[in-house]
PDB file of C-alpha atoms in Angstrom:
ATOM      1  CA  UNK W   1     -32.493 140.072 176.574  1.00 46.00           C
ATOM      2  CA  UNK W   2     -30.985 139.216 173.547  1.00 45.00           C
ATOM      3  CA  UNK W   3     -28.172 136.023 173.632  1.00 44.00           C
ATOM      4  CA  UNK W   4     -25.606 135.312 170.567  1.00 41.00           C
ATOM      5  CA  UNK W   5     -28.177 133.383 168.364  1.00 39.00           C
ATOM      6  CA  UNK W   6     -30.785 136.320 168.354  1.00 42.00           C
ATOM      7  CA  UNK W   7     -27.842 138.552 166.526  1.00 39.00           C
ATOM      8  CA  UNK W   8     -27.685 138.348 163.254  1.00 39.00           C
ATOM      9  CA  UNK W   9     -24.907 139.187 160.974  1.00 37.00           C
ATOM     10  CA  UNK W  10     -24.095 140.543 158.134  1.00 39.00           C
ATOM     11  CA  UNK W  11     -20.811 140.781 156.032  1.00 39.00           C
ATOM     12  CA  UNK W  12     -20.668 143.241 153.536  1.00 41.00           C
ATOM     13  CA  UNK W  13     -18.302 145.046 151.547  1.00 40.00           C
ATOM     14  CA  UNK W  14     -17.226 148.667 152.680  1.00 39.00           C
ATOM     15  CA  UNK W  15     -18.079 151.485 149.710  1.00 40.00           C
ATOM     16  CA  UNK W  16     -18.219 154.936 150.018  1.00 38.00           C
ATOM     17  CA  UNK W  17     -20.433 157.512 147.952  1.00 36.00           C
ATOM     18  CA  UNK W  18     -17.313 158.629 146.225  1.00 37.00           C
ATOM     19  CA  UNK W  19     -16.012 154.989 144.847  1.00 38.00           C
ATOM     20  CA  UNK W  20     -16.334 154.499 141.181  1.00 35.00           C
ATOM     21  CA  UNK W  21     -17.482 151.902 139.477  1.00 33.00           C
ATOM     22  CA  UNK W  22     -14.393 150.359 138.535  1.00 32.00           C
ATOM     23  CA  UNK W  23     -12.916 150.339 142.619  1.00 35.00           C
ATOM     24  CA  UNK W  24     -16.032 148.922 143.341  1.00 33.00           C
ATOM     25  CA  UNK W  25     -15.331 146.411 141.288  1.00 35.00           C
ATOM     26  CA  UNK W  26     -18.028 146.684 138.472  1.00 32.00           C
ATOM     27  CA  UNK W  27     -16.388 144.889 135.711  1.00 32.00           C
ATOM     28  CA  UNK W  28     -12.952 143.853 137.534  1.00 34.00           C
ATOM     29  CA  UNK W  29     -12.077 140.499 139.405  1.00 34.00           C
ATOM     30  CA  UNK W  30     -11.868 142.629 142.794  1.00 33.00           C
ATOM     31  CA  UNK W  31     -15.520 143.055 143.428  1.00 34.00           C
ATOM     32  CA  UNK W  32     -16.506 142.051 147.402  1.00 33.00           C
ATOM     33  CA  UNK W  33     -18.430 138.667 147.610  1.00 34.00           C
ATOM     34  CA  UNK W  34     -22.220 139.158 147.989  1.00 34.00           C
ATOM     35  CA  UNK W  35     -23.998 139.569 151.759  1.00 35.00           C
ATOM     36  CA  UNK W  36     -23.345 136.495 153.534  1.00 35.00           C
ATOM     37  CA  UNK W  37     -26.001 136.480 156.607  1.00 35.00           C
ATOM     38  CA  UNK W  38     -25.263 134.318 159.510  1.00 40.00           C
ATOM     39  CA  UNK W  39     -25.548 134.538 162.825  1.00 44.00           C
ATOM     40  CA  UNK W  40     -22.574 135.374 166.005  1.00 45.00           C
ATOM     41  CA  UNK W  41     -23.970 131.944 167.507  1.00 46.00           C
ATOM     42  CA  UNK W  42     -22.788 130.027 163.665  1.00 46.00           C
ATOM     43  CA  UNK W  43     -20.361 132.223 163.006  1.00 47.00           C
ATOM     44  CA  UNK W  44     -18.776 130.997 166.575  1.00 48.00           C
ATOM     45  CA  UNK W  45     -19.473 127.576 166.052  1.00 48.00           C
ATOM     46  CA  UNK W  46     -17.894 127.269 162.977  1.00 48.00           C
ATOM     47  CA  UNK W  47     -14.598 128.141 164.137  1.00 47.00           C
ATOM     48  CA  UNK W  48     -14.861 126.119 167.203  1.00 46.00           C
ATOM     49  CA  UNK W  49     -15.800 123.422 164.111  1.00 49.00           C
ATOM     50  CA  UNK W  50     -12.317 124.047 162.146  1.00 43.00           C
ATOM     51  CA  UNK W  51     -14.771 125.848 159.327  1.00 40.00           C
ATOM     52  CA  UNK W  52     -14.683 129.624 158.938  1.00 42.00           C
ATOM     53  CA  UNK W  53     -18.024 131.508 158.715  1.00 44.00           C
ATOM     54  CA  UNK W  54     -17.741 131.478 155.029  1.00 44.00           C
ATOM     55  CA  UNK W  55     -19.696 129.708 152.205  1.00 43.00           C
ATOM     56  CA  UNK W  56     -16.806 127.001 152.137  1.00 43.00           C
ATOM     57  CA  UNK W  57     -17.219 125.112 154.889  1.00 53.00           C
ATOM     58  CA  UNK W  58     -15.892 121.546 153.363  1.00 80.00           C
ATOM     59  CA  UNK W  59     -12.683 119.547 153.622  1.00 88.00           C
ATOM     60  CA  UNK W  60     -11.588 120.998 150.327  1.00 92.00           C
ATOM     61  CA  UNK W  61     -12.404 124.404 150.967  1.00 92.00           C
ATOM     62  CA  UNK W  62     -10.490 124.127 154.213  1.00 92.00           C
ATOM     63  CA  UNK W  63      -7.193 123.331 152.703  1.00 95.00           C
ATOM     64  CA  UNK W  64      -7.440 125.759 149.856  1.00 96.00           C
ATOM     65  CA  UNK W  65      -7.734 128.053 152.965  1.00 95.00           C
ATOM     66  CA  UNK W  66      -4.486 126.353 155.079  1.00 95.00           C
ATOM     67  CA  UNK W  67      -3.021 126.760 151.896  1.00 97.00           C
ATOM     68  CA  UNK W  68      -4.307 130.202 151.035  1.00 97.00           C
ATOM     69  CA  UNK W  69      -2.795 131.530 155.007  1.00 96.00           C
ATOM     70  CA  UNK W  70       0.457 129.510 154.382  1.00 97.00           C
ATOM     71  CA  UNK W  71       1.239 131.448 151.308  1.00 97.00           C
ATOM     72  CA  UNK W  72       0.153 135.086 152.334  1.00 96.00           C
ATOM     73  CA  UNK W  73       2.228 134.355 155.855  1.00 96.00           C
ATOM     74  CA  UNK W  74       4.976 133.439 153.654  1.00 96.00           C
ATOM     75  CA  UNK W  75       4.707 135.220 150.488  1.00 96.00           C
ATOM     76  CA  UNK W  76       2.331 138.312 151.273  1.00 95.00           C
ATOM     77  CA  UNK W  77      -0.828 138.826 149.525  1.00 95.00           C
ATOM     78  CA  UNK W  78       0.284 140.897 146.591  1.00 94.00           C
ATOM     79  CA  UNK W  79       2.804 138.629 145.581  1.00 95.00           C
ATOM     80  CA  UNK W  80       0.688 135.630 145.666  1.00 97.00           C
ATOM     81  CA  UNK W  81      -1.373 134.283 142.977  1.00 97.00           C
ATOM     82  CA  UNK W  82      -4.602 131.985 142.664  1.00 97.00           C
ATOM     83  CA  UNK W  83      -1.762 129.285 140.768  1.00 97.00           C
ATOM     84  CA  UNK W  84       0.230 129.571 144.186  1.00 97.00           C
ATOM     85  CA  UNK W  85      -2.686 128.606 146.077  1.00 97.00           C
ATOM     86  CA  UNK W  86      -3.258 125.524 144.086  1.00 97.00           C
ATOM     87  CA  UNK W  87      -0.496 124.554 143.796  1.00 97.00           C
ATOM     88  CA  UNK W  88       0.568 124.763 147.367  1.00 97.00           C
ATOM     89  CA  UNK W  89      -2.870 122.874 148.176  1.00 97.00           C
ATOM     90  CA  UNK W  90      -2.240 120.048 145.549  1.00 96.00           C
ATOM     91  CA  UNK W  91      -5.722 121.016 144.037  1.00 96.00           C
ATOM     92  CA  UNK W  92      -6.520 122.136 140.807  1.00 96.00           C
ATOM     93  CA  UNK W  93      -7.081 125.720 139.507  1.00 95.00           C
ATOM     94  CA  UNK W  94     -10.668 124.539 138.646  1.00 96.00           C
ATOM     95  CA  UNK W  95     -11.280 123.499 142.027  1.00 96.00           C
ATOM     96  CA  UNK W  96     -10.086 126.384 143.481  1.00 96.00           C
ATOM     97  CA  UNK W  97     -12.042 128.692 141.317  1.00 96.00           C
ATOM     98  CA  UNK W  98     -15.369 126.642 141.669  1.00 94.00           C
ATOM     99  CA  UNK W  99     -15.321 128.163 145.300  1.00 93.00           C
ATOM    100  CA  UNK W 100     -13.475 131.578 145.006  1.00 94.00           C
ATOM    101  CA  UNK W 101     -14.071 133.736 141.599  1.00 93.00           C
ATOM    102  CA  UNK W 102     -10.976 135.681 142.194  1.00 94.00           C
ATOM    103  CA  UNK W 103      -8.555 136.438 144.709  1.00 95.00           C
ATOM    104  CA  UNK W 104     -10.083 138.841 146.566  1.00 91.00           C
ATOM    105  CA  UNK W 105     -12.817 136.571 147.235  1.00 92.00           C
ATOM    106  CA  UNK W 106     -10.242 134.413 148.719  1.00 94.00           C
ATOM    107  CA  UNK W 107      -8.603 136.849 150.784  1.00 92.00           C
ATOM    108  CA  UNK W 108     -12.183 137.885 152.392  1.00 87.00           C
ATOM    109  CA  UNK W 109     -12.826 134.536 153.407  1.00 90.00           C
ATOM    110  CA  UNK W 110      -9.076 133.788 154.689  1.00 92.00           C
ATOM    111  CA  UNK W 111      -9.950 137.147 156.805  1.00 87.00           C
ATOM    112  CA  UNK W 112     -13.337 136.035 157.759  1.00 84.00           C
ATOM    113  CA  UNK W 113     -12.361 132.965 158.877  1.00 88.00           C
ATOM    114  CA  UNK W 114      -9.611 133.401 161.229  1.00 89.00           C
ATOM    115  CA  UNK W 115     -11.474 136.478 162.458  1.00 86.00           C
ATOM    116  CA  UNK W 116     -13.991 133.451 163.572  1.00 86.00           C
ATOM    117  CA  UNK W 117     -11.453 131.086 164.971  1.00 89.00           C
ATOM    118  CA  UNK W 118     -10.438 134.595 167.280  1.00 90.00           C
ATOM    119  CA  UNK W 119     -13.586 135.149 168.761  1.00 89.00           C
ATOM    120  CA  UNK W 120     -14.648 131.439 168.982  1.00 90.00           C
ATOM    121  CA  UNK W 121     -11.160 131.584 171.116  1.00 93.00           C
ATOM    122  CA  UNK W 122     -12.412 134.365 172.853  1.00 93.00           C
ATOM    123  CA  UNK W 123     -15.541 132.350 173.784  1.00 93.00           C
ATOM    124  CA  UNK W 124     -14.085 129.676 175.303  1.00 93.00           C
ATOM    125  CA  UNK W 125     -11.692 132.219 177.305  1.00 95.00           C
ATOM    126  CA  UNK W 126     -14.358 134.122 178.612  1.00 94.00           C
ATOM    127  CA  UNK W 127     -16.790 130.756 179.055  1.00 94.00           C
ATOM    128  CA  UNK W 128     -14.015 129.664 181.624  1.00 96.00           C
ATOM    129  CA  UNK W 129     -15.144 132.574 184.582  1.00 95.00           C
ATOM    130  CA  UNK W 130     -17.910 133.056 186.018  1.00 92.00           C
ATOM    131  CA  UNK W 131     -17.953 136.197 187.266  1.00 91.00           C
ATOM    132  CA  UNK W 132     -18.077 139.407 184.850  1.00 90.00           C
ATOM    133  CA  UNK W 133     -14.442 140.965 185.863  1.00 91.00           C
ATOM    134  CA  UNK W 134     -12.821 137.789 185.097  1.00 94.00           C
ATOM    135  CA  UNK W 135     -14.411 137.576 181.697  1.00 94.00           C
ATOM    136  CA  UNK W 136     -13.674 141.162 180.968  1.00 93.00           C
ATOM    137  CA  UNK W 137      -9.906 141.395 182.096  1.00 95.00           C
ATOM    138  CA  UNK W 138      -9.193 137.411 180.776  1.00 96.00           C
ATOM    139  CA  UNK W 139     -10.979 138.173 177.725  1.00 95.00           C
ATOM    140  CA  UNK W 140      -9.511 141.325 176.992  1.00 95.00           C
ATOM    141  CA  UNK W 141      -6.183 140.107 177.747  1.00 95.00           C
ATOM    142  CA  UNK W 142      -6.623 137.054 175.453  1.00 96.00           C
ATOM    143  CA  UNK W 143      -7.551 139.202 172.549  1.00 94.00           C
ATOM    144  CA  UNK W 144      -4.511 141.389 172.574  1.00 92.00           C
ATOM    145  CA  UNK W 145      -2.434 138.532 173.135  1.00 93.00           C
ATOM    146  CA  UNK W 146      -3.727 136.469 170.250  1.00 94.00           C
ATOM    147  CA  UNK W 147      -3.931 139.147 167.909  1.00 92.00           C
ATOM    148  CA  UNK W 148      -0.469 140.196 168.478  1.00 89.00           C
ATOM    149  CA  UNK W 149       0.493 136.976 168.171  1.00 92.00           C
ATOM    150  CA  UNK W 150      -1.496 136.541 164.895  1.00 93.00           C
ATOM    151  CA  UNK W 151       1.246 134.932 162.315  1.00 94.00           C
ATOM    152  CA  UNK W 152      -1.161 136.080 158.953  1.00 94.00           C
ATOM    153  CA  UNK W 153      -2.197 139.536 160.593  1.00 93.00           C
ATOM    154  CA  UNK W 154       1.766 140.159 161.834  1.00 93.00           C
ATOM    155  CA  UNK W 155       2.763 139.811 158.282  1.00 93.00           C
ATOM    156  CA  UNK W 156       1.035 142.022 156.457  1.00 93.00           C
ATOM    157  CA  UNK W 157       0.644 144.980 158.949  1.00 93.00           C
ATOM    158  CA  UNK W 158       4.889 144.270 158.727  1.00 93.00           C
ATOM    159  CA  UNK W 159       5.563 143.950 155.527  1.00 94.00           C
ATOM    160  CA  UNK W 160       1.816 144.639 153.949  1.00 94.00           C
ATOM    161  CA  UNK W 161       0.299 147.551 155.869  1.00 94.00           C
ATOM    162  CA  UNK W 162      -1.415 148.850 152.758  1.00 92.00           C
ATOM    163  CA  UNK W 163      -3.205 145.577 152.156  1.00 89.00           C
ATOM    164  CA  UNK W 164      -3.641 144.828 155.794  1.00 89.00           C
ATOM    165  CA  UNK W 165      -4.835 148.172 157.499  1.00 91.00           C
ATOM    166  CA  UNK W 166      -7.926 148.893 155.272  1.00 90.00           C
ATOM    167  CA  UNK W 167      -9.558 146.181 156.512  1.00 85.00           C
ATOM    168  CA  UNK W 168      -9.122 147.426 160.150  1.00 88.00           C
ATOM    169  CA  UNK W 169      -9.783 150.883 159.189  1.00 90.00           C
ATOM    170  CA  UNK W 170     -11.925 152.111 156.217  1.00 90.00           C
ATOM    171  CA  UNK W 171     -12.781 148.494 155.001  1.00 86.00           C
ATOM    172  CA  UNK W 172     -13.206 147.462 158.710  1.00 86.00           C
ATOM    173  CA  UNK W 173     -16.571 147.468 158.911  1.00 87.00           C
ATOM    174  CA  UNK W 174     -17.612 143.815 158.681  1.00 83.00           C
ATOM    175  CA  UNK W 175     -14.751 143.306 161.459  1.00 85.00           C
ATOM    176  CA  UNK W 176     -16.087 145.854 163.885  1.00 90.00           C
ATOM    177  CA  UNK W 177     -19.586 145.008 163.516  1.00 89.00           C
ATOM    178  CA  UNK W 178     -19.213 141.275 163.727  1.00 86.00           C
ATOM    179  CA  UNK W 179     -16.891 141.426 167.022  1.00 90.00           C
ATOM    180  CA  UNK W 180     -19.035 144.602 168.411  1.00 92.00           C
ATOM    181  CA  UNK W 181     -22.647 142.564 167.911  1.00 91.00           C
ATOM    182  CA  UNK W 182     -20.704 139.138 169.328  1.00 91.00           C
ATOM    183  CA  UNK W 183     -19.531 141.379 172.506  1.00 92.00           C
ATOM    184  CA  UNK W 184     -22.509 143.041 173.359  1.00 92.00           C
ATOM    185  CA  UNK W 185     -24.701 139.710 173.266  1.00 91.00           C
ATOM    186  CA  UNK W 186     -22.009 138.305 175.462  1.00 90.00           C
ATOM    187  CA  UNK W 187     -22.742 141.436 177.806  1.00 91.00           C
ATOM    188  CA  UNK W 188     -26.283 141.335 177.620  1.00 91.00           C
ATOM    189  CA  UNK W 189     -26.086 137.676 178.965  1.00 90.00           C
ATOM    190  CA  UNK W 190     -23.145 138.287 181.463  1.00 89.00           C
ATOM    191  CA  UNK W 191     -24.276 141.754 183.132  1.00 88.00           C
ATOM    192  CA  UNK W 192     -27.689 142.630 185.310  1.00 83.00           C
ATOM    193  CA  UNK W 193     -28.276 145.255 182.558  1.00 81.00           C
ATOM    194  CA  UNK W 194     -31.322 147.484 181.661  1.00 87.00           C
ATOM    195  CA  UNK W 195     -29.597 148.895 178.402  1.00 91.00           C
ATOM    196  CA  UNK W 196     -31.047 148.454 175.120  1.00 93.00           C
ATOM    197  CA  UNK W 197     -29.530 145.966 172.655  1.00 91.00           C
ATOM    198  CA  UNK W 198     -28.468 149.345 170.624  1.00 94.00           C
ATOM    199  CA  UNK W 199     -26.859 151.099 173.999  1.00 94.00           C
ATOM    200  CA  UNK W 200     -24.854 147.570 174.487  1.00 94.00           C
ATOM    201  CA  UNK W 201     -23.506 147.945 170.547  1.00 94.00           C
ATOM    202  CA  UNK W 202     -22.326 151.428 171.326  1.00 95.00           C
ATOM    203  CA  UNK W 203     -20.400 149.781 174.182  1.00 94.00           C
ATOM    204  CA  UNK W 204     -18.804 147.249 172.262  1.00 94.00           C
ATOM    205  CA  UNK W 205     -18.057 148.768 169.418  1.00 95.00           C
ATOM    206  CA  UNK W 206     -16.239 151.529 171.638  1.00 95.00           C
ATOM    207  CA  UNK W 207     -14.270 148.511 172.971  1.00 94.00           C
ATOM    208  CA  UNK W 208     -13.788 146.823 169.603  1.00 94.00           C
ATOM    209  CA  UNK W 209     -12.292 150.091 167.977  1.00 95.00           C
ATOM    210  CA  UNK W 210      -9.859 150.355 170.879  1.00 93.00           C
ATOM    211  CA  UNK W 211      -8.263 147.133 170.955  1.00 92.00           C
ATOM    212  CA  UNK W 212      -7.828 147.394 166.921  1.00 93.00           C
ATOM    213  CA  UNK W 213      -6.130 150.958 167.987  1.00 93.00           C
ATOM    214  CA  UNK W 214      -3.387 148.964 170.347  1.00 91.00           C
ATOM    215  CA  UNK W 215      -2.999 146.356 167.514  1.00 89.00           C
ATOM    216  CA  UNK W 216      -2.259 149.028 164.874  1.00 90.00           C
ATOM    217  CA  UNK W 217      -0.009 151.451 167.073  1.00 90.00           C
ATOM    218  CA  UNK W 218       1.049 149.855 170.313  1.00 85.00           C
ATOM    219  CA  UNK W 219       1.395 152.451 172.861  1.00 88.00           C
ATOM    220  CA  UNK W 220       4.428 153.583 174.537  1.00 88.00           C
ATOM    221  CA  UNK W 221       2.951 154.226 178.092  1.00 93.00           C
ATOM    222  CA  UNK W 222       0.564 151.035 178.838  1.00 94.00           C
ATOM    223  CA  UNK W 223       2.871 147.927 178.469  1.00 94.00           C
ATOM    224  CA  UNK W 224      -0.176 145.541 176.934  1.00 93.00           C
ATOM    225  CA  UNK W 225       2.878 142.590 176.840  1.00 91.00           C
ATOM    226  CA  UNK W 226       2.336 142.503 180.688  1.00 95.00           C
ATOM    227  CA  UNK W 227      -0.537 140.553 181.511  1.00 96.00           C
ATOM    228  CA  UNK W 228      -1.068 142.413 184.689  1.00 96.00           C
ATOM    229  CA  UNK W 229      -0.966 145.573 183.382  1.00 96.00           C
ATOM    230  CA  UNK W 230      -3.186 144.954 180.773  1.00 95.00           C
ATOM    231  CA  UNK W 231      -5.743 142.900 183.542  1.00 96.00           C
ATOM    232  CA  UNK W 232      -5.712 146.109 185.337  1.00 96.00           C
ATOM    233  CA  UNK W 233      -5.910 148.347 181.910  1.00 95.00           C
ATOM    234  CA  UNK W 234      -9.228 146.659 181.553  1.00 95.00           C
ATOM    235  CA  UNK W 235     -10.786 146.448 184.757  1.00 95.00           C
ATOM    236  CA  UNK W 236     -10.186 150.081 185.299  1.00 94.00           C
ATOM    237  CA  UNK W 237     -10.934 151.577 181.694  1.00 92.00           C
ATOM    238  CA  UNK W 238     -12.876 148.895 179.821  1.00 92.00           C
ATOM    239  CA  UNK W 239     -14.913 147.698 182.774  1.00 91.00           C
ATOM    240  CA  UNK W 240     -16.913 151.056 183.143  1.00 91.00           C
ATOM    241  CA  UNK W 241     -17.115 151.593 179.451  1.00 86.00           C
ATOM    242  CA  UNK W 242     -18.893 148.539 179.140  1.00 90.00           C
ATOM    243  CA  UNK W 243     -20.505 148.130 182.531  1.00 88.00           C
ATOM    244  CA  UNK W 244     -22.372 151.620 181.380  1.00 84.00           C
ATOM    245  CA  UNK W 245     -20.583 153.151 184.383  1.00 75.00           C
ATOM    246  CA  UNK W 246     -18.961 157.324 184.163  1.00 57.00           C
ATOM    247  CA  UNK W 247     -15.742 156.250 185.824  1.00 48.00           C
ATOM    248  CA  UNK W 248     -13.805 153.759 187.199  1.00 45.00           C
ATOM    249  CA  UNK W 249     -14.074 152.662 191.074  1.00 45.00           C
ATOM    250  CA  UNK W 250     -10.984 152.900 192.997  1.00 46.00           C
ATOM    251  CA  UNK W 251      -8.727 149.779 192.938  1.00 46.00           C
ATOM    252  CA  UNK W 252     -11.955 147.914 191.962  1.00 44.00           C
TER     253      UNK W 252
END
């Protein structure tokens, strides 16, 4: 049985067989940073450490990335620039650029960082219960809550979407497999469970992709802003997904 520091993780950029050289990056300042391995256990602990699961981990790299958030939250991303960021930090440009080579490097680790400060919430959540349906309808509830109430993530699906959906959609990959390989360790520790590591993955990723579907179109029938209603949303359609079970037991 495999627990959070047996999974190891990988961050890399999205790239279809059709991308050219030039959206890949080749030549550009937008090309993706290179694999950055780590694993769910570090990746949680260095949220629940202030430090985002990115190769800047110091003081100063931490308040280039306050700064970095502050100005996308209030600026967006396309109208910032790597001078804003400086000068909102009260760093210098050669500072900044000694850790980031370009913006986009900057914007991945703003993203992978607070996407480690979420699930390092989400550990603590689900840490609190002991029993699996508590951790399951708590945990699901305090995912939809937080990311809905995500200032950063609110602003640029608002005013942002194309800069902000990619990376839950066709970009998304790094976010779906991070959160699905952190989910199904915390399942293969939490449930009596003869699965293989790979069946448990299925699970969460079928789980992952379905919150990130509520976040990006809220639905009109299951009111997700009631905490009971989305408590019972879970236990009755999440449960059996990721228990491994065909349906949902009655009132259960």
């Amino acid at each position: 049985m495999r627990s959070a520091t047996d999974v190891t993780i990988r961050v890399r950029p999205h790239r279809s067989r059709h991308t050219s050289a030039r959206a890949r990056g080749v030549g550009d300042n937008r090309a993706m940073p290179p694999n950055l391995p780590f694993t769910a256990a570090t990746f949680i602990r260095a949220a629940l450490d202030r430090h985002g699961p990115s190769s800047t981990t110091d003081d100063i790299g931490e308040k280039l990335l306050d700064a970095a958030v502050r100005q996308f939250e209030t600026f967006g991303v396309t109208r910032s620039t790597m001078g804003d960021i400086t000068q909102r930090s009260g760093l210098s440009r050669m500072t900044l650029y000694r850790r980031f080579a370009n913006k986009q490097e900057l914007i991945n680790a703003v993203l992978l960082r607070e996407s480690g400060r979420i699930l390092a919430g989400l550990k603590q959540e689900i840490d609190r219960y002991d029993d699996v349906e508590s951790k399951l309808t708590e945990g699901f509830l305090y995912t939809v809550e937080t990311l809905r109430a995500h200032g950063l993530l609110n602003r640029l699906l608002e005013s942002e979407p194309e800069v902000a959906v990619p990376y839950l959609t066709v970009r998304g990959e790094p976010l779906v497999s991070n959160s699905a390989e952190f989910l199904a360790s915390e399942m293969a520790s939490s449930l009596d469970d003869s699965r293989s590591h790979e069946e448990l993955l299925v699970a969460a990723e079928v789980a992952v992709r379905l919150v990130i579907s509520f976040v990006l179109t809220p639905s009109t029938t299951i009111d997700l802003d009631d905490p009971d209603v989305a408590r019972d949303f879970a236990r009755r359609h999440l449960g059996p997904q990721l228990r491994g079970q065909r349906g949902a037991s009655d009132g259960s």
